[in-house]
mmCIF file of C-alpha atoms in Angstrom:
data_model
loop_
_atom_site.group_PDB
_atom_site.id
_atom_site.type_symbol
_atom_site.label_atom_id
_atom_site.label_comp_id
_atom_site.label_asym_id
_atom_site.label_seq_id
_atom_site.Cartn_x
_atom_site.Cartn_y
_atom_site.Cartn_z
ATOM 1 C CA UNK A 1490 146.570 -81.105 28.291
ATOM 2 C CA UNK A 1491 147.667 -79.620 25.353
ATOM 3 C CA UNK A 1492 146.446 -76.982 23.254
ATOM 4 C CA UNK A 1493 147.564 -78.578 20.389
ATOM 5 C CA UNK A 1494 148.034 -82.290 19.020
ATOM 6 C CA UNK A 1495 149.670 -83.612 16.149
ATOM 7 C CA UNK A 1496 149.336 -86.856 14.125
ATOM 8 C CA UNK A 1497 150.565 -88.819 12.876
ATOM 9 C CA UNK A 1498 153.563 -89.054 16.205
ATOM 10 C CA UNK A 1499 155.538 -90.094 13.485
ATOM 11 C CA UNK A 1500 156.074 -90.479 9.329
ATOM 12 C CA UNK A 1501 158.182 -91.617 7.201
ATOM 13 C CA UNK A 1502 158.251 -91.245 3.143
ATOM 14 C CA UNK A 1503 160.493 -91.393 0.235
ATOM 15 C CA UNK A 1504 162.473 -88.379 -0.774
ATOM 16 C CA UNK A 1505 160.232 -86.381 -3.864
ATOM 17 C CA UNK A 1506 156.970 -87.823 -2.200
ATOM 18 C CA UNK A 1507 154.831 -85.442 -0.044
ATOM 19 C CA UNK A 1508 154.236 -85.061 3.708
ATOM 20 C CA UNK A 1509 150.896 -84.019 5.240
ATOM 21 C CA UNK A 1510 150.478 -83.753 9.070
ATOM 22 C CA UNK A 1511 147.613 -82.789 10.958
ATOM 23 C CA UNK A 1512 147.651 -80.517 14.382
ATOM 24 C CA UNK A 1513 143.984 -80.476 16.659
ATOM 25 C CA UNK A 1514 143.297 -77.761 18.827
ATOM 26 C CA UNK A 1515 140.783 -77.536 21.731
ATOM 27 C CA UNK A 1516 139.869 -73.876 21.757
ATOM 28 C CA UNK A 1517 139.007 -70.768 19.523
ATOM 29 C CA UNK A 1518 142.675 -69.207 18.401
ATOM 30 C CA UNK A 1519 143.253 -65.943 16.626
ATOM 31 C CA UNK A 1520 146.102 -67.874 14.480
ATOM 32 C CA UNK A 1521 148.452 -70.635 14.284
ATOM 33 C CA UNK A 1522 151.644 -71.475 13.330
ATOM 34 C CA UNK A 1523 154.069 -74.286 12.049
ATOM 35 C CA UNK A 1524 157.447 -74.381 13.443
ATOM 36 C CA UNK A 1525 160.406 -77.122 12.458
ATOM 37 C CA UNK A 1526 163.006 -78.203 14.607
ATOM 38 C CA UNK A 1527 166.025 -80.510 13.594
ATOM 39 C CA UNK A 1528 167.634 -82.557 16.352
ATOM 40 C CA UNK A 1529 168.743 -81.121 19.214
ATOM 41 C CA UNK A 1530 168.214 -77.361 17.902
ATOM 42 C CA UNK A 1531 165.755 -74.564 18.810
ATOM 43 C CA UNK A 1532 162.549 -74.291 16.708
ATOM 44 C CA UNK A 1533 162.575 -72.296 13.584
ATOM 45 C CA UNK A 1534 159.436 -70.665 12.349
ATOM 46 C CA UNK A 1535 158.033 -71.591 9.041
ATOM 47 C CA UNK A 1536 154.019 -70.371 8.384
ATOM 48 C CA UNK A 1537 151.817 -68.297 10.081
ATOM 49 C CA UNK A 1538 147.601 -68.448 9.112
ATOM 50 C CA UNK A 1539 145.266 -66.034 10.607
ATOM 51 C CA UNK A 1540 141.935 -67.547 11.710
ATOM 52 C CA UNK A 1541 139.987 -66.073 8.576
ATOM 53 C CA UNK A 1542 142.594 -67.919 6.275
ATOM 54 C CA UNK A 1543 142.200 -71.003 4.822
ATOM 55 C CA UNK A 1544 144.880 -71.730 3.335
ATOM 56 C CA UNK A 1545 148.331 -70.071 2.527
ATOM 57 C CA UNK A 1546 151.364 -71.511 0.640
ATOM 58 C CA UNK A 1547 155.357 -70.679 1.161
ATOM 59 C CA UNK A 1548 157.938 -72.581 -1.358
ATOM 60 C CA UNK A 1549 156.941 -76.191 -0.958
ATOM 61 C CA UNK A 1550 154.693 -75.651 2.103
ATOM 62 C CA UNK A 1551 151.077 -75.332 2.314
ATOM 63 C CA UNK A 1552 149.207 -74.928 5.112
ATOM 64 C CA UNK A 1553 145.206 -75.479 5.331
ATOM 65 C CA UNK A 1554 142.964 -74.384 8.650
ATOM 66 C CA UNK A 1555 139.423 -75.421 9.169
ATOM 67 C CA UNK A 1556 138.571 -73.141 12.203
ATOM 68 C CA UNK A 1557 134.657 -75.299 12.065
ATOM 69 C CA UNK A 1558 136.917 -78.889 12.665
ATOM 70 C CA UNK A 1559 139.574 -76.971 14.767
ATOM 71 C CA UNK A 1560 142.080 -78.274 12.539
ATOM 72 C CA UNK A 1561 145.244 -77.205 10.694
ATOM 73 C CA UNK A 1562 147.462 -79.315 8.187
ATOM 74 C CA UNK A 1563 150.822 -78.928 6.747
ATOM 75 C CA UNK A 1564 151.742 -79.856 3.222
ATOM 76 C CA UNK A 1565 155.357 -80.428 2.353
ATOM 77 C CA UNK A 1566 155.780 -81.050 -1.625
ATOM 78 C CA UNK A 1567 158.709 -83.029 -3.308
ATOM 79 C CA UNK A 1568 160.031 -83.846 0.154
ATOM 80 C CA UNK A 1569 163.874 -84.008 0.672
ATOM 81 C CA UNK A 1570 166.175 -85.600 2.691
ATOM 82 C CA UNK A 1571 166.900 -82.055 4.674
ATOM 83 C CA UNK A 1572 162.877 -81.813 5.541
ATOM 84 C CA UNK A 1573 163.885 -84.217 8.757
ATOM 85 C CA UNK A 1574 162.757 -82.666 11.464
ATOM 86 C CA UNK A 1575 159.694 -82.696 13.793
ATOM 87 C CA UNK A 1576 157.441 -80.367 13.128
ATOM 88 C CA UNK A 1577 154.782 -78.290 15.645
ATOM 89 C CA UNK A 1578 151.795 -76.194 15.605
ATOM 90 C CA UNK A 1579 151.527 -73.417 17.625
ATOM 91 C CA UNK A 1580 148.119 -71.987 18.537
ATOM 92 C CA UNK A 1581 147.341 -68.759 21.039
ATOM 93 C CA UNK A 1582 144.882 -68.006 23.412
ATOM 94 C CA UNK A 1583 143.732 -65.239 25.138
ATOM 95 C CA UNK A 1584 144.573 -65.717 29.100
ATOM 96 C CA UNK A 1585 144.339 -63.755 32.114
ATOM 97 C CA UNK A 1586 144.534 -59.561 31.767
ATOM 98 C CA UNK A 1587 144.341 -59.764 28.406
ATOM 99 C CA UNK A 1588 147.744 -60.830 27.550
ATOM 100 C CA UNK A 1589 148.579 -63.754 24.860
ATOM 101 C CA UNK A 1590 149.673 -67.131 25.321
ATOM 102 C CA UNK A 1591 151.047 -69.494 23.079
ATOM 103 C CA UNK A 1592 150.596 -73.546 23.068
ATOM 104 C CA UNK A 1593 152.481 -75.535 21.027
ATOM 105 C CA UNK A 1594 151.312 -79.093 19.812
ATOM 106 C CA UNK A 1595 153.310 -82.366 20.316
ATOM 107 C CA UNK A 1596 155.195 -82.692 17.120
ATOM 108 C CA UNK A 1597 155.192 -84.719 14.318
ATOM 109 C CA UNK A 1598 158.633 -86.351 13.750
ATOM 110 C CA UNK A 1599 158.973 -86.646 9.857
ATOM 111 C CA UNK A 1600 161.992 -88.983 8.355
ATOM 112 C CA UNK A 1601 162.466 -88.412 4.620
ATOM 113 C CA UNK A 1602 164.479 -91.459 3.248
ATOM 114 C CA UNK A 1603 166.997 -90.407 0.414
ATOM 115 C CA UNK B 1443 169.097 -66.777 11.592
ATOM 116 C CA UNK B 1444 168.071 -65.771 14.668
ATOM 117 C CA UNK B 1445 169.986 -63.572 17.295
ATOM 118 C CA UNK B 1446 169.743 -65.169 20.725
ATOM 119 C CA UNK B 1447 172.064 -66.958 22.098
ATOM 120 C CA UNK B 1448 172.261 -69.684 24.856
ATOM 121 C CA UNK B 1449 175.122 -70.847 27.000
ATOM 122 C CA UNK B 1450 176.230 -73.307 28.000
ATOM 123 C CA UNK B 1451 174.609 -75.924 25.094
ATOM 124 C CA UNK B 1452 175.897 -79.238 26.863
ATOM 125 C CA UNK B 1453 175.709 -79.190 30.934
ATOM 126 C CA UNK B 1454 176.805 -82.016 32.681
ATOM 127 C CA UNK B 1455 176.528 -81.580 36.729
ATOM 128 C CA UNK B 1456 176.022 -83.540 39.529
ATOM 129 C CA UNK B 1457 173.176 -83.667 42.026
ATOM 130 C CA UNK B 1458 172.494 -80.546 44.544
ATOM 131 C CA UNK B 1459 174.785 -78.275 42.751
ATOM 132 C CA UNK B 1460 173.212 -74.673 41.677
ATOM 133 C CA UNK B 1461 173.477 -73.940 37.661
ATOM 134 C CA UNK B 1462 172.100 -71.230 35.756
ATOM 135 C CA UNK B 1463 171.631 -71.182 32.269
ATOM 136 C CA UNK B 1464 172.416 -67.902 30.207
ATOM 137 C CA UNK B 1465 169.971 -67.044 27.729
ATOM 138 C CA UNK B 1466 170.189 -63.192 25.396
ATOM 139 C CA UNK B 1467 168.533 -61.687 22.758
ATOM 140 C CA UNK B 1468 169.761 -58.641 20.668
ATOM 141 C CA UNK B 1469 166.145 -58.265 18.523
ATOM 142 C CA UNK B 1470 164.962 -55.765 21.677
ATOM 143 C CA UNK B 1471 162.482 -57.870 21.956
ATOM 144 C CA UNK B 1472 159.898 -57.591 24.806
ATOM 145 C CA UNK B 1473 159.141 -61.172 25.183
ATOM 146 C CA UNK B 1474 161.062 -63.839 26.562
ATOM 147 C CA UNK B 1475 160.437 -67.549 27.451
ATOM 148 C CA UNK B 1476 161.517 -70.532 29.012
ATOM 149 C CA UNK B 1477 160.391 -74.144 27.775
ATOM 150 C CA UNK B 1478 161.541 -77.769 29.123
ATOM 151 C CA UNK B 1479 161.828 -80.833 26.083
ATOM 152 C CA UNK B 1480 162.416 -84.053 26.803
ATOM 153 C CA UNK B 1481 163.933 -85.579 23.652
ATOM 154 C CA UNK B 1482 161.610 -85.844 20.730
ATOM 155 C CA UNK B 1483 158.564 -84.744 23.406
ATOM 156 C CA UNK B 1484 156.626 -81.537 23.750
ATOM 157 C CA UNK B 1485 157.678 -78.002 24.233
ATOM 158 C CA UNK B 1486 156.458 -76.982 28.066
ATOM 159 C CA UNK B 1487 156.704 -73.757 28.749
ATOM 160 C CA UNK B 1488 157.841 -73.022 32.349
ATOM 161 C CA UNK B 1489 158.318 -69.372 32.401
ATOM 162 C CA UNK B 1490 158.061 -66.380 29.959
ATOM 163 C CA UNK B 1491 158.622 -62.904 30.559
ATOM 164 C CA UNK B 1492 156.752 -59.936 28.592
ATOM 165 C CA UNK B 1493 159.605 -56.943 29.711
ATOM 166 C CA UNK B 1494 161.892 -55.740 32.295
ATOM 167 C CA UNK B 1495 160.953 -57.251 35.731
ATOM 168 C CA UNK B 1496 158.551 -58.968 34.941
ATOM 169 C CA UNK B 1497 158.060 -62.868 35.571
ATOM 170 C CA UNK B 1498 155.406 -65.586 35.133
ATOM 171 C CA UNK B 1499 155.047 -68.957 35.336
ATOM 172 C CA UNK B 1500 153.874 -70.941 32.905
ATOM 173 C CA UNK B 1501 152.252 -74.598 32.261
ATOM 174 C CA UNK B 1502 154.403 -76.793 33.290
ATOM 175 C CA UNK B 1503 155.426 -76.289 37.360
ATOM 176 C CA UNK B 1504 159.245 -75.814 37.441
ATOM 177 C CA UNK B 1505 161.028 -75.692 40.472
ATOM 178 C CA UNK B 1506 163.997 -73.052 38.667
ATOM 179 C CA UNK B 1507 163.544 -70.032 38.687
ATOM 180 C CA UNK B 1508 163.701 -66.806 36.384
ATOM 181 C CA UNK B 1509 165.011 -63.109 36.447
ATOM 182 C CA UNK B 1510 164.439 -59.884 33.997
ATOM 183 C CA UNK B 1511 166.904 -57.108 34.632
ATOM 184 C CA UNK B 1512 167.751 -56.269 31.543
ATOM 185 C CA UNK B 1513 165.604 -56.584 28.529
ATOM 186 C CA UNK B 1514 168.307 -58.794 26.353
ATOM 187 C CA UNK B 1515 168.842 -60.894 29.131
ATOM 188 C CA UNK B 1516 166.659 -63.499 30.705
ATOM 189 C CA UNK B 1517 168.629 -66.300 33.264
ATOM 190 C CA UNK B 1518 167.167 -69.705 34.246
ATOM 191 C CA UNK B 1519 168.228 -70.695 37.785
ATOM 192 C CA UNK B 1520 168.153 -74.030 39.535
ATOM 193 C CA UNK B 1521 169.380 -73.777 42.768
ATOM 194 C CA UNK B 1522 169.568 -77.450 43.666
ATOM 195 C CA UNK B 1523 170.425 -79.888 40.372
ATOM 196 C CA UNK B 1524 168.127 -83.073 40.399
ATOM 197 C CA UNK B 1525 168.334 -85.968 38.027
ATOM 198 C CA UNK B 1526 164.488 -85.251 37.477
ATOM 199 C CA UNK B 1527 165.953 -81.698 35.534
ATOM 200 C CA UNK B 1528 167.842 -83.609 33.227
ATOM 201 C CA UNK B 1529 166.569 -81.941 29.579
ATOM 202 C CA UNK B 1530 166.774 -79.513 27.156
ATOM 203 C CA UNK B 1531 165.752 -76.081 28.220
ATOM 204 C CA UNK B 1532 164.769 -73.717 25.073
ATOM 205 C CA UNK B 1533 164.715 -70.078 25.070
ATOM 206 C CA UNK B 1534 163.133 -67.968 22.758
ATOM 207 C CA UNK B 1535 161.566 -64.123 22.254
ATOM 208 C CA UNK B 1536 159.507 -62.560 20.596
ATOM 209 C CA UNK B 1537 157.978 -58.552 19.815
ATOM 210 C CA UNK B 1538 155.447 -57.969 21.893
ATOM 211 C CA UNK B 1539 152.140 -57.249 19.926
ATOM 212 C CA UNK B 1540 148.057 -57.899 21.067
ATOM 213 C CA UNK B 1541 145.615 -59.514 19.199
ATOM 214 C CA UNK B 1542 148.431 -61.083 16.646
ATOM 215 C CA UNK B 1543 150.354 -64.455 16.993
ATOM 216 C CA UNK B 1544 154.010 -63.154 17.397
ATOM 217 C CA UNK B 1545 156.781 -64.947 15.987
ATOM 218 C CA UNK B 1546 158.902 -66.664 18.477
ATOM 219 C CA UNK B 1547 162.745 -66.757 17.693
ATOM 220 C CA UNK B 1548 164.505 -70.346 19.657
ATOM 221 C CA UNK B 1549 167.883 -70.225 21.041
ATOM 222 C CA UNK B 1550 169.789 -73.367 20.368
ATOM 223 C CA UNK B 1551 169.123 -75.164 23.755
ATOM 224 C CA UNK B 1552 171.141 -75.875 26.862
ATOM 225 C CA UNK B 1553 170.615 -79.901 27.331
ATOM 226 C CA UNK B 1554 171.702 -80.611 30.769
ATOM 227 C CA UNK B 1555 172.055 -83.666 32.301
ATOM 228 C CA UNK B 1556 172.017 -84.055 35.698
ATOM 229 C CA UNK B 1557 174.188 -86.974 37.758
#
């Protein structure tokens, strides 16, 4: 299964109000990232938080990690109508010979209604 | 904005037919990778890459199939369309560091649909 899981599946707010989504992972990571990806495109990188971070902030995003609850969450403030997307965490791992591998979770699709 | 490129973005093809999609990078970067999405689903990654000739496979079993010639270049191959391939197939890259996260720049997707 997944490394990663998002929740809610799916939200949908008011422009100006704010978004908050939550990705789960399973095992220990070194960091994680938040990607966004508008319909039909390739996935654009947004944050990145190191596992001794808590929390980190870029424009109107903030991103928390609780490495204890193996959690992350992404703040978006004064949401606009261009924030529609769906939105992933991405979490690495340490596989076979040493090499990285990265998991990404399964998306929260966010609708901001003008 | 991010410099790799994939052609075609729409495929339309019929069953048993071979198709490759194109997918290149000009960053130099080490890393490539393949992932399947079925609309408003997961990522899965099927393949990745981390230089020249090499290969791997990754989560999700895919019956296409990969090459790494050249380092800006990194082909998906199916040599017999089924409707069960009918998706959108992302590529992306990255530098190739240990220990840190790296940054993985998407392609805009081929979606192919399969008849």
């Amino acid at each position: 299964s997944q490394q990663g899981e998002e929740d809610p599946q799916a939200l949908s707010i008011q422009e100006g109000e704010n978004a908050t989504m939550n990705c789960s992972y399973k095992t220990s990571i070194n960091n994680l990232q938040w990607y966004r990806q508008n319909s039909g495109r390739g996935l654009v990188h947004l944050i990145l938080i190191r596992s001794n971070e808590r929390e980190k902030h870029s424009g109107r995003l903030r991103v928390t990690l609780d490495t204890s609850k193996k959690s992350s969450s992404l703040l978006i403030t004064a949401s606009r109508a261009a924030d529609t997307a769906s939105y992933f965490c991405a979490t690495d791992a340490i596989v076979q010979g040493g090499y990285q591998k990265v998991t990404f979770g399964t998306g929260t699709k966010l609708q901001v209604i003008p | 904005e991010a410099d790799i490129y994939q052609t075609p973005r729409y495929l339309v093809i019929g069953t048993g037919k071979k198709i490759t999609l194109e997918c290149s990078q000009t960053m130099g970067h080490d890393k490539m990778y393949w992932y399947q999405q079925d609309p408003g689903m997961e990522l899965h990654l099927i393949h990745y890459s981390y230089g020249v000739n090499s290969t791997e496979k990754g989560d999700l079993s895919s019956e296409s199939t990969v090459s790494r010639i050249r380092t800006e270049h990194f082909p998906l191959t199916l040599e017999s369309a089924r409707p069960s391939h009918t998706s959108q197939y992302l590529c992306a890259s990255s530098e190739y560091y240990t220990g840190v996260l790296e940054t993985q720049y998407f392609g805009p997707g081929t979606r192919l649909l399969v008849l």
